[in-house]
Coordinates of N, CA and C in Angstrom, one line a residue:
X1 N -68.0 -36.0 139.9 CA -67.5 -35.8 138.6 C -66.8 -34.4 138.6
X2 N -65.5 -34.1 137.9 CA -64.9 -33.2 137.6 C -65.4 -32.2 136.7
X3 N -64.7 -31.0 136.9 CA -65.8 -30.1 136.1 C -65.1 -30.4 134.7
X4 N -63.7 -30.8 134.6 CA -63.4 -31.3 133.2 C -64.1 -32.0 132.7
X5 N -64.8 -33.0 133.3 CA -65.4 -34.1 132.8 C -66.6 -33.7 132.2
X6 N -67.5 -33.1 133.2 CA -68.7 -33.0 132.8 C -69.0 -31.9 131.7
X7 N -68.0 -30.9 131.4 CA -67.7 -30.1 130.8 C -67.7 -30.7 129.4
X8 N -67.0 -31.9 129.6 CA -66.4 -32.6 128.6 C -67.8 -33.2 127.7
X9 N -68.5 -33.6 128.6 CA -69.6 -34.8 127.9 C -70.5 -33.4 127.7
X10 N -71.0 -32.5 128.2 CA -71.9 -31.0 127.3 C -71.0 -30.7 126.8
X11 N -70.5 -30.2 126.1 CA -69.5 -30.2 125.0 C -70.0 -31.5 123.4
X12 N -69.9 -32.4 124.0 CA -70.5 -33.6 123.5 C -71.6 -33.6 122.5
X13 N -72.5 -33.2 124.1 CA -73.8 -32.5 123.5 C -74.4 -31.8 122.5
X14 N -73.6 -30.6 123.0 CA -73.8 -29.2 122.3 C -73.2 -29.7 120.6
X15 N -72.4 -30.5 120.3 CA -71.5 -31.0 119.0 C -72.7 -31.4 118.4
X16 N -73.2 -32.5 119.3 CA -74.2 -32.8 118.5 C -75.4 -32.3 118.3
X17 N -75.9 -30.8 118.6 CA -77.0 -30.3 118.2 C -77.1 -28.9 117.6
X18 N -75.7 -28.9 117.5 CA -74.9 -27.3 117.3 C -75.5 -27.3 115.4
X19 N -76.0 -28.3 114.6 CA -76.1 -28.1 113.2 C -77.6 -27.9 113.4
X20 N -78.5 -28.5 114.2 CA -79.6 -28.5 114.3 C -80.4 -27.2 114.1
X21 N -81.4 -26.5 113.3 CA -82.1 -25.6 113.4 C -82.4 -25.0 114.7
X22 N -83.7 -26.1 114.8 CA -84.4 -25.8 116.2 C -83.9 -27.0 117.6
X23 N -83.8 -26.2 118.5 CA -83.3 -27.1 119.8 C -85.0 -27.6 120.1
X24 N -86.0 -28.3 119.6 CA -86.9 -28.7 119.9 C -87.3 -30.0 120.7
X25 N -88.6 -30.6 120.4 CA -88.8 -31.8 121.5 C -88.2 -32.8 120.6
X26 N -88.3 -32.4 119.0 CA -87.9 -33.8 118.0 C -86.3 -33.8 118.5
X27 N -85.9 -32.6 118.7 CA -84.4 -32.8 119.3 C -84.0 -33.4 120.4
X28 N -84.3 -32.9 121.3 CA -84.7 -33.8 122.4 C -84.9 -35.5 122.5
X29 N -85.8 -35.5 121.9 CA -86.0 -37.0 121.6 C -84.7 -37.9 120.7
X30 N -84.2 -37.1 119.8 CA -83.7 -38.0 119.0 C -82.0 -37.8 119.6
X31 N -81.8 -36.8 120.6 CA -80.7 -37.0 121.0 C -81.0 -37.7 122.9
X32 N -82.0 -38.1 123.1 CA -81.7 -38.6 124.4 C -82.0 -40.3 123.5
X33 N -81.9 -40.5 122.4 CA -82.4 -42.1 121.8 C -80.8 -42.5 121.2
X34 N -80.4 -41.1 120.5 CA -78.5 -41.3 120.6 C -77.7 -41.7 121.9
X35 N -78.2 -41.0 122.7 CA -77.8 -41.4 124.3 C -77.9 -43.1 124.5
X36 N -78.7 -42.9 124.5 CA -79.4 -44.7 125.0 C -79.0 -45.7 123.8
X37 N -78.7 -44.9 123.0 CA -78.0 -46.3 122.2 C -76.8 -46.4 122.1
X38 N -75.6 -45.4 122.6 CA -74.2 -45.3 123.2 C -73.6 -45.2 121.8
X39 N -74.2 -44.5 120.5 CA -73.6 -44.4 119.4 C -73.5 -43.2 118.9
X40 N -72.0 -42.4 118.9 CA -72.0 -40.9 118.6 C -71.8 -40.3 120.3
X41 N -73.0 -40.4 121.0 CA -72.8 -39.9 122.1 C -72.6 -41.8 123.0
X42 N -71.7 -41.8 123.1 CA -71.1 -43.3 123.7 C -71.0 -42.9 125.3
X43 N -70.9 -41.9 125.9 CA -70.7 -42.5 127.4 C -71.6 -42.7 128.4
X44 N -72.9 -42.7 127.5 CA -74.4 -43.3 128.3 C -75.1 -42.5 129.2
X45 N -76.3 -42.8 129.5 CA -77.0 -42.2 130.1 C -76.4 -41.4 131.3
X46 N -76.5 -42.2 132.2 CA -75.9 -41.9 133.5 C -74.5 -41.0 133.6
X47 N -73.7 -40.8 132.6 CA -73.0 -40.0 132.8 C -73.6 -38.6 132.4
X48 N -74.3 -38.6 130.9 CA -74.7 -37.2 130.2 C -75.7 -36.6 131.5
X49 N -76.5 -37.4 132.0 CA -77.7 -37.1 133.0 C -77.0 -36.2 134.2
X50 N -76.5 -36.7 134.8 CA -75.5 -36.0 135.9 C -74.7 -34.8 135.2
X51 N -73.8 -35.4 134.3 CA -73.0 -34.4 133.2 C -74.0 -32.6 133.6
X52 N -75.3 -32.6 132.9 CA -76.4 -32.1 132.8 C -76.9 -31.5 133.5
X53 N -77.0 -32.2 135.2 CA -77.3 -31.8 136.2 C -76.3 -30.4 136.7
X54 N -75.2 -30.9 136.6 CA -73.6 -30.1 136.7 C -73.8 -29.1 135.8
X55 N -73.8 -29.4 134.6 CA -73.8 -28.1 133.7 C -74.8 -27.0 134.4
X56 N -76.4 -27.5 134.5 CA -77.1 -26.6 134.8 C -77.1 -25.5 136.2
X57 N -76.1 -26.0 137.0 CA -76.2 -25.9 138.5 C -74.9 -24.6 138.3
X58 N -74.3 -25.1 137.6 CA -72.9 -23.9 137.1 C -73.6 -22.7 136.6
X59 N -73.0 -21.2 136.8 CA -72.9 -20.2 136.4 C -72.4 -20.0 134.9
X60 N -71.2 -21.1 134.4 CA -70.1 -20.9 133.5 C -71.1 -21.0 132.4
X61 N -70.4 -21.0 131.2 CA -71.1 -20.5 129.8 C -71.2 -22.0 129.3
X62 N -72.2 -22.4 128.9 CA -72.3 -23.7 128.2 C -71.7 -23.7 126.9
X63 N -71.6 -22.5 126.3 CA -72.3 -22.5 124.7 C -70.5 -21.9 124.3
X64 N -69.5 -21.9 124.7 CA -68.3 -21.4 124.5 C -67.4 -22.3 123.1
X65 N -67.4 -23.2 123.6 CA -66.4 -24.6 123.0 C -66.6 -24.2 121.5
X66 N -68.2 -23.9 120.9 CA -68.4 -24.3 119.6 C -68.6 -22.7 118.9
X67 N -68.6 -22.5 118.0 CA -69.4 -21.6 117.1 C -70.9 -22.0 117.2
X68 N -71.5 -22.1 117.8 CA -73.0 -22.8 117.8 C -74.4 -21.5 117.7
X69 N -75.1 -21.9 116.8 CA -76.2 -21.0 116.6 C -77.3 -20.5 117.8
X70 N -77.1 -21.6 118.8 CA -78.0 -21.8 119.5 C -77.4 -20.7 120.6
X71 N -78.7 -19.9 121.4 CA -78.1 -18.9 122.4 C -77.7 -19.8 124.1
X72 N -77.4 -19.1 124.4 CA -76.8 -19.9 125.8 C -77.9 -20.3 126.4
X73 N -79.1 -19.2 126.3 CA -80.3 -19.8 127.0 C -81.1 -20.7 126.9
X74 N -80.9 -20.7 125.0 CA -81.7 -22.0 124.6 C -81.0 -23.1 125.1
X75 N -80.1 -23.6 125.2 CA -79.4 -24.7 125.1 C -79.1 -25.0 126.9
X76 N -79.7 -24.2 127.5 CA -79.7 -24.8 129.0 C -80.9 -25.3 129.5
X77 N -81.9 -24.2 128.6 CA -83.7 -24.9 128.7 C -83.4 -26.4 127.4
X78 N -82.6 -26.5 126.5 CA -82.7 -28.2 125.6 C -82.2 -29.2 126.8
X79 N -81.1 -28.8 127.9 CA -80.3 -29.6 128.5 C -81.3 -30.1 129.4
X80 N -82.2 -29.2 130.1 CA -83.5 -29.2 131.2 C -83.7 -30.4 130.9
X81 N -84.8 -30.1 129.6 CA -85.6 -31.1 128.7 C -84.8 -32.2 128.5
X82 N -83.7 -32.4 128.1 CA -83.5 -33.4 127.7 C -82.7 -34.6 129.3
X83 N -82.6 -34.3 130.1 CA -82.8 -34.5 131.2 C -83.7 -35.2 131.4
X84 N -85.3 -34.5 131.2 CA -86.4 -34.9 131.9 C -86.4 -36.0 131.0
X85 N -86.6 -36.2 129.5 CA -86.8 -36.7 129.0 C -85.8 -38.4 129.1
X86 N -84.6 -38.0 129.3 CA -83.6 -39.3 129.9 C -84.4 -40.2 130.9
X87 N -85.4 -39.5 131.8 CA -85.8 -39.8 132.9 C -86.9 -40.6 132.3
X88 N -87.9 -39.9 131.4 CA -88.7 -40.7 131.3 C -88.5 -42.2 130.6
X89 N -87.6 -42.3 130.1 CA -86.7 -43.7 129.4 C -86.5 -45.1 130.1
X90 N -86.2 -44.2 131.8 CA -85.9 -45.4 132.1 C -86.8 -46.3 132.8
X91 N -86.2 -47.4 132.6 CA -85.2 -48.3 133.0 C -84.0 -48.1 131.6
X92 N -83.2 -47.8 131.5 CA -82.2 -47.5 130.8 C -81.5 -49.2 130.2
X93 N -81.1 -49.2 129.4 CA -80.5 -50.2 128.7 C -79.0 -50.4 129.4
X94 N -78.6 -51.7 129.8 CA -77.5 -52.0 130.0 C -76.6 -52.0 129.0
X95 N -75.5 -51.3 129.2 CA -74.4 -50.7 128.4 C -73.6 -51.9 127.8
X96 N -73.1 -52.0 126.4 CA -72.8 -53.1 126.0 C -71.6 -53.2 125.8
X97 N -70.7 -52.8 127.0 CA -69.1 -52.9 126.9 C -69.0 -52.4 128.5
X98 N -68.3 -52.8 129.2 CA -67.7 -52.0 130.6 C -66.2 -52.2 130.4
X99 N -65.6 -51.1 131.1 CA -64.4 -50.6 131.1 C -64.0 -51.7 132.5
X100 N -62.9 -52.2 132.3 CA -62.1 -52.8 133.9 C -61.2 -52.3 134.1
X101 N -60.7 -52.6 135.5 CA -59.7 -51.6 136.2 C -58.6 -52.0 135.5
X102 N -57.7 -51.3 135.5 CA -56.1 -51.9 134.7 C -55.5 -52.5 135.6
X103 N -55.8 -53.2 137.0 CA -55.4 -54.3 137.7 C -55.7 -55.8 137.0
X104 N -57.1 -55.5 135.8 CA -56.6 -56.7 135.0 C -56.0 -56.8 134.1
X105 N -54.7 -56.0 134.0 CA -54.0 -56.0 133.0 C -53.0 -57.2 133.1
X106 N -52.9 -57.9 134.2 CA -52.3 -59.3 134.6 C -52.5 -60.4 133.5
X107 N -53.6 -60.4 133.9 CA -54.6 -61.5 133.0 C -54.1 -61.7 131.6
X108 N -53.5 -60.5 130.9 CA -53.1 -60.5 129.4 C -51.7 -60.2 129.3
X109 N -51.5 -61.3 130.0 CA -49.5 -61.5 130.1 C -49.8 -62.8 129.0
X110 N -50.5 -63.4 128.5 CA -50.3 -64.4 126.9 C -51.1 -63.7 126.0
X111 N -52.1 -63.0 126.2 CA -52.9 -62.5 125.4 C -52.2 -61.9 124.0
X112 N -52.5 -62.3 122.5 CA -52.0 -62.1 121.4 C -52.6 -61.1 120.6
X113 N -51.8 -60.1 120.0 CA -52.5 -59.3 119.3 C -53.7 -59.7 117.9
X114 N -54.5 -58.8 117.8 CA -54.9 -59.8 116.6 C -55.8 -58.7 115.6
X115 N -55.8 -57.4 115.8 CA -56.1 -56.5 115.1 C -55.6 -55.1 115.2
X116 N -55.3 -54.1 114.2 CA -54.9 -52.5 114.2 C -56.7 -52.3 114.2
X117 N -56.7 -50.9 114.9 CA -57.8 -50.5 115.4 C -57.8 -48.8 115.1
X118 N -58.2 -47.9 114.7 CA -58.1 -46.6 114.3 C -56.9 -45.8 113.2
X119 N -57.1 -44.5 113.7 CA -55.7 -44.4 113.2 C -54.8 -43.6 114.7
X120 N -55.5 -43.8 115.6 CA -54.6 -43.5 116.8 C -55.2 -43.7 117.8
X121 N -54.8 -43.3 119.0 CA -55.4 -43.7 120.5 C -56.7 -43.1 120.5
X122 N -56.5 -41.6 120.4 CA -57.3 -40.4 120.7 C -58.5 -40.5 120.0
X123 N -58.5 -41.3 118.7 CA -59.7 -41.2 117.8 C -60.1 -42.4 118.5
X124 N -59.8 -44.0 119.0 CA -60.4 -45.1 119.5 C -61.0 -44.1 121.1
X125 N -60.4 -43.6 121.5 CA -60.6 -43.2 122.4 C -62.3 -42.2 122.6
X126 N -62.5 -41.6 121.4 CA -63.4 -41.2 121.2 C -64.7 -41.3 120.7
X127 N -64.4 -42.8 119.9 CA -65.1 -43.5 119.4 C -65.6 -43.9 120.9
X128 N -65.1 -44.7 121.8 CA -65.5 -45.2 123.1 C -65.8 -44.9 124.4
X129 N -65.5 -43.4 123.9 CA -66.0 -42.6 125.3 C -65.4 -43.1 126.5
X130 N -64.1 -43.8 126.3 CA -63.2 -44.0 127.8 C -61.9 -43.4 127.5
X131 N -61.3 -43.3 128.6 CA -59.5 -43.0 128.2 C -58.9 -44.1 128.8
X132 N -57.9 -44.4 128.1 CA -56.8 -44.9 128.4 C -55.8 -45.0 129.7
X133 N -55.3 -45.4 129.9 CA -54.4 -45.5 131.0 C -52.6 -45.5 131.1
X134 N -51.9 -45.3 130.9 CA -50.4 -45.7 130.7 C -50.6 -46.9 132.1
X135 N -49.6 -47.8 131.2 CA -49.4 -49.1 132.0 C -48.5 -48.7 133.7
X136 N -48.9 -49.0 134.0 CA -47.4 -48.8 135.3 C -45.7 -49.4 134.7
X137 N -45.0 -48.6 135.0 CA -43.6 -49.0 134.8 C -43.3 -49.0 133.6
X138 N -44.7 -48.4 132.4 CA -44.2 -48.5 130.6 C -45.2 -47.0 130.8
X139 N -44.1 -45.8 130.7 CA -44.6 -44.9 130.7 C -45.3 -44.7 128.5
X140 N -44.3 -45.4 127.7 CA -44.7 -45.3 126.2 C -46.0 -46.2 126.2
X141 N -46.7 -47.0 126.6 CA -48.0 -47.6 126.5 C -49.1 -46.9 127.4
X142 N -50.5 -46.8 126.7 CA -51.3 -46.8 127.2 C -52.6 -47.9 127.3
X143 N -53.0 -48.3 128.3 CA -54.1 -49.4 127.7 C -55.7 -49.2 128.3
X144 N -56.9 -50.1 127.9 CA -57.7 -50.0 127.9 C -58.3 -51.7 127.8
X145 N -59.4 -51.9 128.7 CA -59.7 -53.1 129.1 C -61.3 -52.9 129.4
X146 N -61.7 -53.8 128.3 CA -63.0 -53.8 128.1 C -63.5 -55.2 128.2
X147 N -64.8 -55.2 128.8 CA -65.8 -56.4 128.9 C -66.6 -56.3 128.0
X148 N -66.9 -57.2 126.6 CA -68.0 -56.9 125.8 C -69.2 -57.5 126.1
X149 N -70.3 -57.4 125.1 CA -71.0 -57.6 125.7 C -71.7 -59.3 125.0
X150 N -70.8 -59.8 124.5 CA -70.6 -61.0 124.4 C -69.9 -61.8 125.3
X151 N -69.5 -61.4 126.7 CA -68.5 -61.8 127.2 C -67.4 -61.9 126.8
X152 N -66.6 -61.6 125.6 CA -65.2 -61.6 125.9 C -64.7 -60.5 126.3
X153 N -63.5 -60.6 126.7 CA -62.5 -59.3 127.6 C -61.3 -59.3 126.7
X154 N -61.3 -57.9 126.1 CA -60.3 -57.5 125.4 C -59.5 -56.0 125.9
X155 N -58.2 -56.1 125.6 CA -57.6 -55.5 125.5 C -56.8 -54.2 124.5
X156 N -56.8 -53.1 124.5 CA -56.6 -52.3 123.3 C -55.3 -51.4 124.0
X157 N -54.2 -51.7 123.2 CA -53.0 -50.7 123.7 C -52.6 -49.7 122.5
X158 N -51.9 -48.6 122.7 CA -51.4 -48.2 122.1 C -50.5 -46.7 122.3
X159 N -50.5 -45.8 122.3 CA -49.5 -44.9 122.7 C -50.0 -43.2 122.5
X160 N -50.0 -42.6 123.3 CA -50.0 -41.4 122.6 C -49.3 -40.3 122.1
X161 N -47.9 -40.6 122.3 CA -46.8 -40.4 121.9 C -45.6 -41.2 121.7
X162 N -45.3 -41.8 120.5 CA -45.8 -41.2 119.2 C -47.2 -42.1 118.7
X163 N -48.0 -40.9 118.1 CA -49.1 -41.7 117.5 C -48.9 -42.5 116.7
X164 N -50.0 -43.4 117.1 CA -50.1 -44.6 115.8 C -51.1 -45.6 116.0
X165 N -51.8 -46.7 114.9 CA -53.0 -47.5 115.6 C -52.8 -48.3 116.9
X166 N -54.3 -48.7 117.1 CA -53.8 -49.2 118.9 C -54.1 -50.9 118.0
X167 N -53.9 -51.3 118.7 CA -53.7 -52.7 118.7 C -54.8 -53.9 119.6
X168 N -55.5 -54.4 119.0 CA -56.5 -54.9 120.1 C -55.7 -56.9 120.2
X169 N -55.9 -56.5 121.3 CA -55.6 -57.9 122.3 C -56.3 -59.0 122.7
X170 N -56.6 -59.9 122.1 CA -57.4 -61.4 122.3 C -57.0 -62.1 123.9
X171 N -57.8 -61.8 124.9 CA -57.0 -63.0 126.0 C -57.3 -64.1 126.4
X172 N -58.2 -64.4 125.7 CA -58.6 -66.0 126.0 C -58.6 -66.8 124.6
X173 N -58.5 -68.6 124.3 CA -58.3 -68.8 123.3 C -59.6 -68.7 122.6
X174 N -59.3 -69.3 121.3 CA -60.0 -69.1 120.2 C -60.0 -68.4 118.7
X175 N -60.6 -68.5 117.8 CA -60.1 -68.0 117.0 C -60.6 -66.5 117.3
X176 N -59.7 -65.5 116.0 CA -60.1 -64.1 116.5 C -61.0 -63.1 116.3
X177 N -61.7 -63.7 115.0 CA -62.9 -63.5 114.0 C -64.1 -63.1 115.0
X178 N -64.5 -63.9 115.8 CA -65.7 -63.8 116.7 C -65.2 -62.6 117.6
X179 N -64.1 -62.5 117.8 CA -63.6 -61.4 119.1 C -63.7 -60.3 118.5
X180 N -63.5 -59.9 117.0 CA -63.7 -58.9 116.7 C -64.7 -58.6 116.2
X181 N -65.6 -59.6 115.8 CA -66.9 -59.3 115.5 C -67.7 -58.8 116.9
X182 N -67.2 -59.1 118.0 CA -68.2 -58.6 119.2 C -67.8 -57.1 119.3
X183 N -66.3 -56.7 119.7 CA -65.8 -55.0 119.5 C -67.0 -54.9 118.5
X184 N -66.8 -54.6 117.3 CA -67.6 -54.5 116.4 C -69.1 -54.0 116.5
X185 N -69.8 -55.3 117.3 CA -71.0 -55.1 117.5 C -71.2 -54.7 119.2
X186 N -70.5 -54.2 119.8 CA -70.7 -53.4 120.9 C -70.4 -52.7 121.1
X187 N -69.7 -52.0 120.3 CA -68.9 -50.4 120.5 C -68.7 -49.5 119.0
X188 N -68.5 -48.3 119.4 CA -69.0 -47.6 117.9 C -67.8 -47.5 117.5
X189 N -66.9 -48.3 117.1 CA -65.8 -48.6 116.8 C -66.4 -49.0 115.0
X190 N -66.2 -48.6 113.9 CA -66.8 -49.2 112.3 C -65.6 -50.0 112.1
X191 N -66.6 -50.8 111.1 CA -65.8 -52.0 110.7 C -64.1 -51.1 109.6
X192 N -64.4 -50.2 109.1 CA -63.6 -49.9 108.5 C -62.4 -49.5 108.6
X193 N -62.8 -49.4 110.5 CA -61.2 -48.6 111.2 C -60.6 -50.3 112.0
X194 N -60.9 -51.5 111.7 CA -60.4 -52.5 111.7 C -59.3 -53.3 111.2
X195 N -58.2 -53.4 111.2 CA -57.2 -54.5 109.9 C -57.1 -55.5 110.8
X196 N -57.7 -56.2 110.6 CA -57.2 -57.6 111.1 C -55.3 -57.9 111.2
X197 N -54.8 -58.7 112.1 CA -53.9 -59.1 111.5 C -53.4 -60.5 111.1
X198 N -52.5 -61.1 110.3 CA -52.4 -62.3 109.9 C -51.6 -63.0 110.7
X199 N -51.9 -64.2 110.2 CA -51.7 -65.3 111.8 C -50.1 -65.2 112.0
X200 N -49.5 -64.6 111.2 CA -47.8 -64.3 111.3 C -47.5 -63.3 112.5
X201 N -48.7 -62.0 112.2 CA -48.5 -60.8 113.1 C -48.9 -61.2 114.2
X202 N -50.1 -62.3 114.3 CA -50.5 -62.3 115.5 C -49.5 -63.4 116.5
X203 N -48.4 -63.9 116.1 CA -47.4 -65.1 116.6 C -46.3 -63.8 117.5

């Protein structure tokens, strides 16, 4: 893991405990139960755990990114703990979305649009704790290819320059209701950053 990266998910972290009083065990607990349910903090165990490991093993300042109350030292003895505490959890819960390589971006050469999804890449993007990809040979698209955990495989494109919603992609038939009810119920994506579109848009 890159130190951007890992940098990136304690950062994460710290967002989420930076309002908190006390960095305690209730903290601890209720942010390694955020972890394991991939909501808020979406990029799961196994990355924040390692993330964690990296953070601690660094010299660099954890506590920079935020205005945060908490002193540098506290928040490297919460990262310890909340570590240990990841550990005691598992067997960890299988994740209810995987990202696929954008070699199956083949697959969704019929695939039909069938909802607006955020109000841009960057926000879906963060909702889901993955990044995007620019297509090969379409430097203006970026996409994203997920397995849910209903089994369907969807697609989400959209751009980051110029911004605007991304677009989620149906690739197999059926109607499109169920497809979005699975996004929905496997990813922290809220029903409110959804528009469906009508059977005109989606032609």
């Amino acid at each position: 893991m890159k130190t951007a990266q890992w940098r990136g998910l304690v950062d994460h972290i710290l967002y989420a405990v930076m309002f908190r009083q006390s960095l305690d065990d209730a903290a601890v607990d209720s942010t390694a139960r955020t972890i394991l349910s991939r909501q808020g903090l979406a990029a799961g165990p196994e990355a924040y755990s390692a993330a964690a490991d990296l953070a601690l093993a660094s010299a660099d300042p954890l506590t920079q990114s935020f205005d945060t109350p908490h002193s540098e030292q506290d928040f490297r003895a919460f990262l310890g703990r909340l570590r240990h505490r990841l550990e005691e959890l598992r067997p960890w819960p299988e994740p209810s979305y995987v990202r696929l390589p954008i070699e199956n971006w083949q697959s969704f050469a019929a695939a039909r649009p069938i909802a607006q999804v955020g109000q841009s890449l960057m926000n879906v993007q963060d909702r889901l704790a993955e990044r995007f990809e620019r297509l090969p040979g379409d430097p203006t698209r970026s996409v994203l290819i997920l397995r849910l955990e209903s089994g369907h495989t969807v697609g989400l494109v959209g751009s980051y320059q110029p911004a605007g919603p991304v677009t989620l992609l149906q690739r197999d038939p059926g109607p499109p209701q169920p497809v979005i009810a699975a996004l929905l119920a496997s990813t922290a994506v809220s029903d409110d950053m959804v528009v469906p579109l009508s059977a005109t848009e989606q032609a």
